[in-house]
Coordinates of C-alpha atoms in Angstrom, one line a residue:
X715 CA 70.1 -10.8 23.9
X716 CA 71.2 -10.6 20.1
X717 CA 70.5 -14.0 20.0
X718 CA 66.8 -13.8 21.4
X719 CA 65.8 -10.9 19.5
X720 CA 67.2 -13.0 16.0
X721 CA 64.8 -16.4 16.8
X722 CA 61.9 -13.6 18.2
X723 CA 61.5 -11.0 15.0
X724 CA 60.0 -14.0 12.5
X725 CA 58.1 -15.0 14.7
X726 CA 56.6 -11.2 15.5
X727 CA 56.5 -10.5 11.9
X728 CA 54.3 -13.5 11.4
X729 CA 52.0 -12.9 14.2
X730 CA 51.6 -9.0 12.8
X731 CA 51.0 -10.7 9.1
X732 CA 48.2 -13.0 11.0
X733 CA 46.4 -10.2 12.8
X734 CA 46.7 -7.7 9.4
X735 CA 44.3 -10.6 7.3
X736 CA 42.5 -11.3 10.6
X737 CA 41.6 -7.9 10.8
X738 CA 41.1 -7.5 6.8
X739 CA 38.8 -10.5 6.9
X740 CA 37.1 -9.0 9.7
X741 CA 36.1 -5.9 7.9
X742 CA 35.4 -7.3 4.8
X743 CA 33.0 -9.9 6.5
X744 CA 31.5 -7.1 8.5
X745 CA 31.0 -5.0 4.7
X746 CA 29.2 -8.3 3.3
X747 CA 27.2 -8.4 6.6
X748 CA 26.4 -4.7 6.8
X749 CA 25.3 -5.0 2.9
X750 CA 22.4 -7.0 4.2
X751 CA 20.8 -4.7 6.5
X752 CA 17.9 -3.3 4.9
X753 CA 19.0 0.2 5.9
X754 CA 21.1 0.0 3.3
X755 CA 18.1 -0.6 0.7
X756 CA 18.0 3.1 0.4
X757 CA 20.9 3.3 -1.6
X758 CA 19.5 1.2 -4.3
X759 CA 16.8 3.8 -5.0
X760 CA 18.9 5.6 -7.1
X761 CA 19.4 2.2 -9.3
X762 CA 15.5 2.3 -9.3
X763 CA 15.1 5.7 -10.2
X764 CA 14.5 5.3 -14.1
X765 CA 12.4 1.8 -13.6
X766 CA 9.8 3.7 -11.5
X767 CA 9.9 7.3 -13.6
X768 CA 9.0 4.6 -16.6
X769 CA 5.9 3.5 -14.3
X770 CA 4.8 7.2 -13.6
X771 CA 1.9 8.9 -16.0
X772 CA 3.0 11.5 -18.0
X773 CA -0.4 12.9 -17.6
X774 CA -1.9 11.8 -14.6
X775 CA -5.3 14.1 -15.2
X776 CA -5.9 11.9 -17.7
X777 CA -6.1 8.9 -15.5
X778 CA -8.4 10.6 -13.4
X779 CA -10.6 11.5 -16.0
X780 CA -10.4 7.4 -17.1
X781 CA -11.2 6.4 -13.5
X782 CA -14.3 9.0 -13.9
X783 CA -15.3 7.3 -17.2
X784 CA -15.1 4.2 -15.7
X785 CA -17.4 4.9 -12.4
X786 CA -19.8 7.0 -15.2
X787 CA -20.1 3.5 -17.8
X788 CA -20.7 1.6 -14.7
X789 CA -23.4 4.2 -13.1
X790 CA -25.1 3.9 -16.3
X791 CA -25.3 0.1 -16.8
X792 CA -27.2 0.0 -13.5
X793 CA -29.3 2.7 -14.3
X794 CA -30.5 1.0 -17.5
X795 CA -31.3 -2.3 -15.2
X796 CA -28.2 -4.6 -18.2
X797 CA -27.6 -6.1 -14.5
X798 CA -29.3 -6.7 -11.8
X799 CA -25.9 -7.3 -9.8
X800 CA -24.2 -4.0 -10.8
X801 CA -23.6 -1.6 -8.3
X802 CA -21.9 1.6 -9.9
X803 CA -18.5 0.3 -8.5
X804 CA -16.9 -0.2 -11.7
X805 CA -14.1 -2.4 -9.5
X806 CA -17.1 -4.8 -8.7
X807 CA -18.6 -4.8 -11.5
X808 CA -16.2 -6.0 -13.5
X809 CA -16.1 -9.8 -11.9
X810 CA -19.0 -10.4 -9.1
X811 CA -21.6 -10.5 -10.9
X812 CA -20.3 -14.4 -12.5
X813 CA -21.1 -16.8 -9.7
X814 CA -18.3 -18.9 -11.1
X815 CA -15.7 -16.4 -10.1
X816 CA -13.9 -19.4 -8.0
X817 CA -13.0 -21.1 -12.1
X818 CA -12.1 -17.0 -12.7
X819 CA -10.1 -16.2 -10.2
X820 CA -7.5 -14.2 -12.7
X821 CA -10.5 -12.3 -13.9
X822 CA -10.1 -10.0 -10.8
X823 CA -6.4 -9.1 -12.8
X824 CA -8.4 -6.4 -15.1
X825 CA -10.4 -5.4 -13.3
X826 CA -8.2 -2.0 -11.7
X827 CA -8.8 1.5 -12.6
X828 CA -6.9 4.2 -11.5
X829 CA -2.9 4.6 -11.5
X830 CA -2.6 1.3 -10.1
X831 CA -4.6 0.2 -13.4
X832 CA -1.9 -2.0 -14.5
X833 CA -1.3 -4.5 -11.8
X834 CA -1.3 -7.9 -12.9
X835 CA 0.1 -9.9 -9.7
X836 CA 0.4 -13.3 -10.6
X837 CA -2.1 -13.5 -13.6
X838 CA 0.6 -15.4 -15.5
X839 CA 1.2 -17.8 -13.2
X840 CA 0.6 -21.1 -11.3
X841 CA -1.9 -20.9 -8.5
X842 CA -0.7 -21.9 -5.0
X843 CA -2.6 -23.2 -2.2
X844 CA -1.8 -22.0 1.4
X845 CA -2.6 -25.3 3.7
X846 CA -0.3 -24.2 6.9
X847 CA -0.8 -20.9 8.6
X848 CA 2.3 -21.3 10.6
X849 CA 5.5 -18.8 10.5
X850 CA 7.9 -21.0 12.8
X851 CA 11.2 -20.0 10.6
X852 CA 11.4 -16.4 8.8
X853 CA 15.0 -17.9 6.8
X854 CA 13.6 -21.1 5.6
X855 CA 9.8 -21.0 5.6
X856 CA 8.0 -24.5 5.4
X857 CA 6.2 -25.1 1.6
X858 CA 2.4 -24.6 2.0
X859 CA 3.0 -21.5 3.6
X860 CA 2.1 -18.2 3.0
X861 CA 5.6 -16.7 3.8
X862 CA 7.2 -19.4 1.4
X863 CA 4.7 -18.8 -1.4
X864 CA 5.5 -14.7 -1.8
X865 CA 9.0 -15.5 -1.6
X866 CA 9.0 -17.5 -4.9
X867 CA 10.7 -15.9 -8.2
X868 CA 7.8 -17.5 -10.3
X869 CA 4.5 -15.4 -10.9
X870 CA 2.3 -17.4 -8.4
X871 CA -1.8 -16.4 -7.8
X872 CA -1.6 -17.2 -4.2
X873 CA -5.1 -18.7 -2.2
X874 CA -5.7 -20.1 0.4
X875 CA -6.9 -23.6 1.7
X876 CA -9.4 -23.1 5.1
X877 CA -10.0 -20.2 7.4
X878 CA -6.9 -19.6 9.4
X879 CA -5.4 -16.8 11.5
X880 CA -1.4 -16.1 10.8
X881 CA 0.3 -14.8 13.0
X882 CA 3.9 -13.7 11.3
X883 CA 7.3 -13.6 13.0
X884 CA 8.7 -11.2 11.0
X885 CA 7.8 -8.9 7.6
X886 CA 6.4 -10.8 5.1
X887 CA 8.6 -10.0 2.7
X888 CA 6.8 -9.9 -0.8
X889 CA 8.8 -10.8 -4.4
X890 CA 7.2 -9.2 -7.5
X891 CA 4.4 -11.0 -9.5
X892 CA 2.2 -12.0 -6.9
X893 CA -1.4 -12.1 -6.0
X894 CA -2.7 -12.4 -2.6
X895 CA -6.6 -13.8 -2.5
X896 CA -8.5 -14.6 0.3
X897 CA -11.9 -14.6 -1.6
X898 CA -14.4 -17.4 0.3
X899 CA -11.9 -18.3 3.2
X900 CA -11.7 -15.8 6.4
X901 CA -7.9 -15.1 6.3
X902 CA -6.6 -12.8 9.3
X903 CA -2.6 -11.9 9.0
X904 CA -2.7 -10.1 13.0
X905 CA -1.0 -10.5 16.3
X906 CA 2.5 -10.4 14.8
X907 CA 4.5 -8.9 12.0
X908 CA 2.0 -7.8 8.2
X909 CA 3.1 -7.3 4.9
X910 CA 6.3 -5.6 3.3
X911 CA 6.1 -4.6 -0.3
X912 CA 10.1 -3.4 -0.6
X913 CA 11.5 -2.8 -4.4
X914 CA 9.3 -4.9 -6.3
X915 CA 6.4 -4.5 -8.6
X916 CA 3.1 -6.5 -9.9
X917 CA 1.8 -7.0 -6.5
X918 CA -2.0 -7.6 -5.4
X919 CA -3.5 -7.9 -2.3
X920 CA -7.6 -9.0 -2.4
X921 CA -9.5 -10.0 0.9
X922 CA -7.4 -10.0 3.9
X923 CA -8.4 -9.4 7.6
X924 CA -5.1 -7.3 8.7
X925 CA -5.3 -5.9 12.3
X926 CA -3.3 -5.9 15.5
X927 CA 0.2 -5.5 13.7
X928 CA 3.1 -5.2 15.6
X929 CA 6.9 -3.9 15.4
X930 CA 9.3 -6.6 14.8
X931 CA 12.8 -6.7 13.3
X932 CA 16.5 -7.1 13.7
X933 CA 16.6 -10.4 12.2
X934 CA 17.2 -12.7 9.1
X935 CA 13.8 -12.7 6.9
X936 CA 14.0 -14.2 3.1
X937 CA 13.0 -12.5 0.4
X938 CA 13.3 -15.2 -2.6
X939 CA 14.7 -18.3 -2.7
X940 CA 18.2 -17.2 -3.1
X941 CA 18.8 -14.2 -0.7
X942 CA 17.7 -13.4 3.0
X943 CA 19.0 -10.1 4.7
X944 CA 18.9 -8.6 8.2
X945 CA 15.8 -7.0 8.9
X946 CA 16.3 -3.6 11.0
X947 CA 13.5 -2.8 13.2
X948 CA 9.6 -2.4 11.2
X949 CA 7.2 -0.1 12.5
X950 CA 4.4 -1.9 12.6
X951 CA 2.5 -0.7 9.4
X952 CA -0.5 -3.0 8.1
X953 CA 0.7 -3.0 4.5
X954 CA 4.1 -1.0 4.1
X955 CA 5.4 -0.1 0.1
X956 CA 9.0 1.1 -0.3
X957 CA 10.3 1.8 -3.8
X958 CA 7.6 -0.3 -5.5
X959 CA 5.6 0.4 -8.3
X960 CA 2.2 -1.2 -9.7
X961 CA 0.5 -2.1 -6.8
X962 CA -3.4 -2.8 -6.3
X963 CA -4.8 -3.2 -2.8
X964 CA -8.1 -3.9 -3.2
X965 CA -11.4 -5.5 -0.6
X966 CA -9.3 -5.6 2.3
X967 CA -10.3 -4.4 6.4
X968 CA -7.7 -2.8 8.3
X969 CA -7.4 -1.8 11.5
X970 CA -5.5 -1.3 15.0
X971 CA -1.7 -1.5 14.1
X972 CA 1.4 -0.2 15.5
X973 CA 2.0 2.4 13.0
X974 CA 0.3 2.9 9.4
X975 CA -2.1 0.8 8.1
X976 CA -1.1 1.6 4.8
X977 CA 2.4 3.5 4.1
X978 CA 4.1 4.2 0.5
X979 CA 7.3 5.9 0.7
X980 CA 10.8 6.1 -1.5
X981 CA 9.5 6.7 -4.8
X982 CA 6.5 4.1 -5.1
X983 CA 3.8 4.9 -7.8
X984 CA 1.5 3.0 -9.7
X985 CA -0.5 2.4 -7.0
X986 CA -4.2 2.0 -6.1
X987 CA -6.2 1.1 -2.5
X988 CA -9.9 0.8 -3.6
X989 CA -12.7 -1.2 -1.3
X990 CA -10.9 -1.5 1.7
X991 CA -12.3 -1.0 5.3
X992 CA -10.7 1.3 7.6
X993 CA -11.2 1.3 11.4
X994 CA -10.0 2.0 14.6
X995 CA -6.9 3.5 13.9
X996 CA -4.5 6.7 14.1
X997 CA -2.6 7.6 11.5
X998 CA -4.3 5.7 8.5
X999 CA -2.7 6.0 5.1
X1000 CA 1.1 7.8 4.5
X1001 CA 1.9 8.3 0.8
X1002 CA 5.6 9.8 0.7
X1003 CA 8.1 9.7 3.0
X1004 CA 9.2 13.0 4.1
X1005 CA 9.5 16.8 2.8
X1006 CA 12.6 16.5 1.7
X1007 CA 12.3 13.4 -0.3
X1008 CA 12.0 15.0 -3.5
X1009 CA 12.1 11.5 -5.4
X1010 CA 8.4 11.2 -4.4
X1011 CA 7.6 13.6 -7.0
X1012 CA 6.6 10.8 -9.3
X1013 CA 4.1 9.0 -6.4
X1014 CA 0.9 8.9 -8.2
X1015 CA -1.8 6.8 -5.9
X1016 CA -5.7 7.0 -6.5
X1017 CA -7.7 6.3 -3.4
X1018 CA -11.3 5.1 -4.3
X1019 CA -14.3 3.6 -3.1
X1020 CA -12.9 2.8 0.8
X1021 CA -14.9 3.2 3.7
X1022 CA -13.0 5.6 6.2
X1023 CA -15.0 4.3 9.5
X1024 CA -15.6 4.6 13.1
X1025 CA -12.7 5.3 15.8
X1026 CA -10.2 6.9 12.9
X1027 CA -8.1 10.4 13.7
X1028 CA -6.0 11.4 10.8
X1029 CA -4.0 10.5 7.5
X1030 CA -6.8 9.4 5.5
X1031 CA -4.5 9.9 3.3
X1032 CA -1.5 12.2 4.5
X1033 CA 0.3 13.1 1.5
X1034 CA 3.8 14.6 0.0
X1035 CA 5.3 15.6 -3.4
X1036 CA 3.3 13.4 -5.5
X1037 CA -0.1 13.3 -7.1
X1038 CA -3.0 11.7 -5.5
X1039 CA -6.7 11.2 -7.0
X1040 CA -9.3 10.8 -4.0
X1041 CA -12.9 9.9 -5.4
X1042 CA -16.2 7.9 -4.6
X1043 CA -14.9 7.2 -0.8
X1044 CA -17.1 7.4 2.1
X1045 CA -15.6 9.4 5.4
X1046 CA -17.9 8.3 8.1
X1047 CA -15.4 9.1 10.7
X1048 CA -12.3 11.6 11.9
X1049 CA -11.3 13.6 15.3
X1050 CA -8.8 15.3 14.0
X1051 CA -8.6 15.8 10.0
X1052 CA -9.8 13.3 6.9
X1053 CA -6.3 14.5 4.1
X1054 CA -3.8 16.2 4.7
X1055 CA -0.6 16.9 3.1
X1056 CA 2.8 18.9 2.6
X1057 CA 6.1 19.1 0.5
X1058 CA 3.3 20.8 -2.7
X1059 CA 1.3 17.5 -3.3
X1060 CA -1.7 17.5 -5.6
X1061 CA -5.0 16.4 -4.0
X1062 CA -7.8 15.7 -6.4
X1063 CA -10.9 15.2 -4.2
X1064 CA -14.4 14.1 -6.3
X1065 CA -17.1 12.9 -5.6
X1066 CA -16.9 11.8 -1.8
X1067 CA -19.1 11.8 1.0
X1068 CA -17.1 13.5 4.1
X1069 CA -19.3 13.6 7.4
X1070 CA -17.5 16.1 10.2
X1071 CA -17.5 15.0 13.6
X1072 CA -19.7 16.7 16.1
X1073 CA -16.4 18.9 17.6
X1074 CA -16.9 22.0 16.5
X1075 CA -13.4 22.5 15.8
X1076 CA -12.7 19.3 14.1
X1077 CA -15.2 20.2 10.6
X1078 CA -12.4 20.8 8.1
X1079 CA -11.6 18.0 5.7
X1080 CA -8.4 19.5 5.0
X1081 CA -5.2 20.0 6.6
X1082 CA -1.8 21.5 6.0
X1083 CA 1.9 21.5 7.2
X1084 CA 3.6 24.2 5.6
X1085 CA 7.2 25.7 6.6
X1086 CA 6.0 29.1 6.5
X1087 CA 2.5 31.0 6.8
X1088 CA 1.2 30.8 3.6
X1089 CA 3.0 28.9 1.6
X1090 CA 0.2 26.3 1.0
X1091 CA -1.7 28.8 -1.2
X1092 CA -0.4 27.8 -4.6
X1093 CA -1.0 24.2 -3.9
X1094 CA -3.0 22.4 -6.2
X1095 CA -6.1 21.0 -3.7
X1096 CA -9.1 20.9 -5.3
X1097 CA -12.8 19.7 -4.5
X1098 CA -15.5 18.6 -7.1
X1099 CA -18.4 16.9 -6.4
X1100 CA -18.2 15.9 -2.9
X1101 CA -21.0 16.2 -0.9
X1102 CA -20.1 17.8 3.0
X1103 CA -22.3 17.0 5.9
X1104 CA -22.5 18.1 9.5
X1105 CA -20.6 21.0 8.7
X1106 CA -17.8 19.5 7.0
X1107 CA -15.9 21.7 4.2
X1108 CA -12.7 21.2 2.6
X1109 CA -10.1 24.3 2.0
X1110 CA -9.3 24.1 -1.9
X1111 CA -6.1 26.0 -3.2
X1112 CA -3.9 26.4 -6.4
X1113 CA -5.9 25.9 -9.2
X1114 CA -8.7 24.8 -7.6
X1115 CA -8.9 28.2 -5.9
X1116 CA -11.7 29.7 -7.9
X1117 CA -14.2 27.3 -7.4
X1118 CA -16.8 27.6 -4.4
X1119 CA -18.3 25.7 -2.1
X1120 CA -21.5 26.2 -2.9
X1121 CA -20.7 25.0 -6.8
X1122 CA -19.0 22.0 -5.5
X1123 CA -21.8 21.0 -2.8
X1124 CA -23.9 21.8 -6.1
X1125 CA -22.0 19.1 -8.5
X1126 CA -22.2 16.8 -5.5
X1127 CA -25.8 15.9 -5.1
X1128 CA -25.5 13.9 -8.0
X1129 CA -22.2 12.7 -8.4
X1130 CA -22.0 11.7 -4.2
X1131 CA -25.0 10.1 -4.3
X1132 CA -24.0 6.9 -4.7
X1133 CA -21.1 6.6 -2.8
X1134 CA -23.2 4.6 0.3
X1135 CA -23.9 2.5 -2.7
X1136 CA -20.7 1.7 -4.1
X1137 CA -18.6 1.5 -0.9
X1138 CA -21.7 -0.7 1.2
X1139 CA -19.3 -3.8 0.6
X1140 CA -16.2 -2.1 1.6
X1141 CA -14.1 -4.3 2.9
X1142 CA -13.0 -8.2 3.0
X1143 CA -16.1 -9.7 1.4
X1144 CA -17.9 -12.8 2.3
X1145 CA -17.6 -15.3 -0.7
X1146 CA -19.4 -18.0 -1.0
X1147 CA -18.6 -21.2 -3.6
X1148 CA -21.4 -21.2 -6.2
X1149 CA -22.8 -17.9 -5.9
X1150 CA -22.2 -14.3 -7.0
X1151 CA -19.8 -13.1 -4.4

């Protein structure tokens, strides 16, 4: 028996040895696994933190007062008859009016106003031509592309060959620098996975169809040509930002996804969504994640010149924490409410046009989530200039307080009149090689 246990111990202290680094090699493959999963992502917000305070406005009354200098230069040009092209849509204005704009694409690069003012995309890069609207491997996507073109480190001004309808297995993960434009092609990114704007920055996104999203995830998607990363479940969302910052979303029509058609959450600022078309949707625009997310403090996002239209309910935007300029949009359409917020945001509403819906109970432009009666009362909503129809009216507070209904519908008349105007292209627009888009 002596003699048995003396040949067996080496060999059980060898086999306890080879589980021991098994084991060890198991959890530390399982850490560098784990440190893919974009769950994790939320830990590098902190690491983010001073990149995207750096990107917030000190003052950010001062860029709505620039965006309203803007709209007022370009109001003025039309009125004097300099163009016959301009339409008070200082956005517009800035590049449609050349019927060269196919030689100028880059043009469209300063032509923001807002917080999002600063977006350059891929003005100082390469152009890249889309030629294959097929999405056959998330990890290694073909060149020609769309997937493999946002992935790219480079600055790239991305557009696109032909007409074509892609239909995306997974999140199209974006890297920073990068300019999406589907001006005189009909581009439709629907049926599958949309866009995913996660800890990046310099990102525009000019003329896309976007529609019929769905919820995909829990698998490997690139994200540059170095790293891919397990994807945990997406919601859905039409255009989803997480911790990103100067970000221009511009001339596109939304509509029917899963979840959002436009979220920003996790500290992203910088940001502007002017000319788009919204329809036939739920919850339409999230800006913050949650209550309790105090980072989102530094959100700044100015909402101007979209066209909120038929079959919408709610969130047009919903907001939280941050500071959010609302001006020159047409509301055609809600059921349930047109903004709303909680968490103490700052709502700046001018010069829209909000239409109620013929429910009787269903006239307020305003909504609020409080967690107690009364709490929403020193909360900085205010309304100037918008013009309310079919009984619409919107609930100001904070500041804002003092001023009446009947001085705002007063300010409106002139400064709302427009607005069918400036948002009649709202929208992916119909380009045309040649001619003035």
């Amino acid at each position: 028996m002596a003699t048995a246990l003396y040949f067996l111990c080496p060999l059980l202290i060898m086999m306890m040895l080879f589980i021991t680094a098994t084991a060890s090699k198991s959890i530390e493959e399982e850490k560098q696994f784990q440190s893919l999963r974009n769950s994790t992502m939320v830990n590098r917000l902190s690491e983010n933190d001073e990149l995207r305070h750096e990107h917030a406005e000190v003052d950010p009354e001062a860029i709505a007062s620039m965006v309203a200098m803007s709209i007022r230069n370009s109001t003025e040009r039309r009125k004097l008859g300099y163009f016959s092209c301009t339409t008070g849509n200082p956005i517009d204005d800035c590049w449609r009016c050349d019927r060269h704009w196919v030689r100028n694409r880059k043009r469209l690069a300063d032509c923001s106003i807002g917080f999002g003012r600063n977006a350059i995309g891929g003005r100082d890069g390469r152009y890249y031509v889309v030629t294959d609207s097929g999405d056959d491997d998330p990890i290694n996507p073909r060149p020609g592309t769309l997937r493999h073109a946002v992935i790219q480190d480079e600055p790239l001004w991305i557009v696109f060959k032909h007409d074509m309808v892609i239909t995306l297995k997974q999140e199209l993960m974006m890297n920073s620098f990068k300019t999406i434009d589907a001006r005189g092609v009909n581009v439709q990114i629907a049926y599958g996975a949309c866009i995913t704007i996660q800890f990046v920055t310099n990102i525009i996104i000019h003329g896309l169809h976007i529609h019929d999203c769905k919820p995909t995830g829990n698998a490997m998607v690139r994200n540059s040509p170095s790293h891919y990363g397990w994807r945990t479940m997406a919601d859905g969302d039409g255009i989803s930002i997480f911790g990103s910052s100067h970000i221009w979303i511009d001339h596109n029509s939304l509509s029917n996804c899963a979840d959002g058609l436009i979220d920003a959450i996790m500290g992203s600022t910088a940001i502007t969504i002017s000319n788009n078309y919204f329809t036939h949707h739920n919850e339409v625009i999230l800006l913050g994640h949650s209550d309790s997310y105090i980072r989102d403090k530094v959100m700044q996002v100015t909402i101007a010149f979209n066209h909120f239209g038929e079959g919408l309910i709610q969130r047009m935007p919903r907001c939280r924490h941050g500071y959010f300029h609302v001006v020159n949009n047409d509301y055609t359409h809600w059921e349930m409410y047109a903004i709303g917020g909680s968490a103490d945001p700052t709502i700046n509403s001018q010069g829209n046009r909000y239409l109620a819906p013929v429910n009787p109970f269903a006239k307020e432009v305003t909504k609020r989530v409080e967690p107690w009666e009364g709490s929403w009362k020193h909360w900085n909503w205010r309304s100037e200039g918008d013009l309310m129809l079919n009984g619409a009216y919107f609930t100001a507070s904070g500041r804002a307080a003092p001023r009446s209904y009947a001085r705002a519908s007063s300010l409106a008349a002139k400064s709302s009149s427009m607005v069918g105007t400036i948002t009649s292209n709202a929208g992916a627009l119909s380009c045309h090689i040649g001619f003035q888009c």
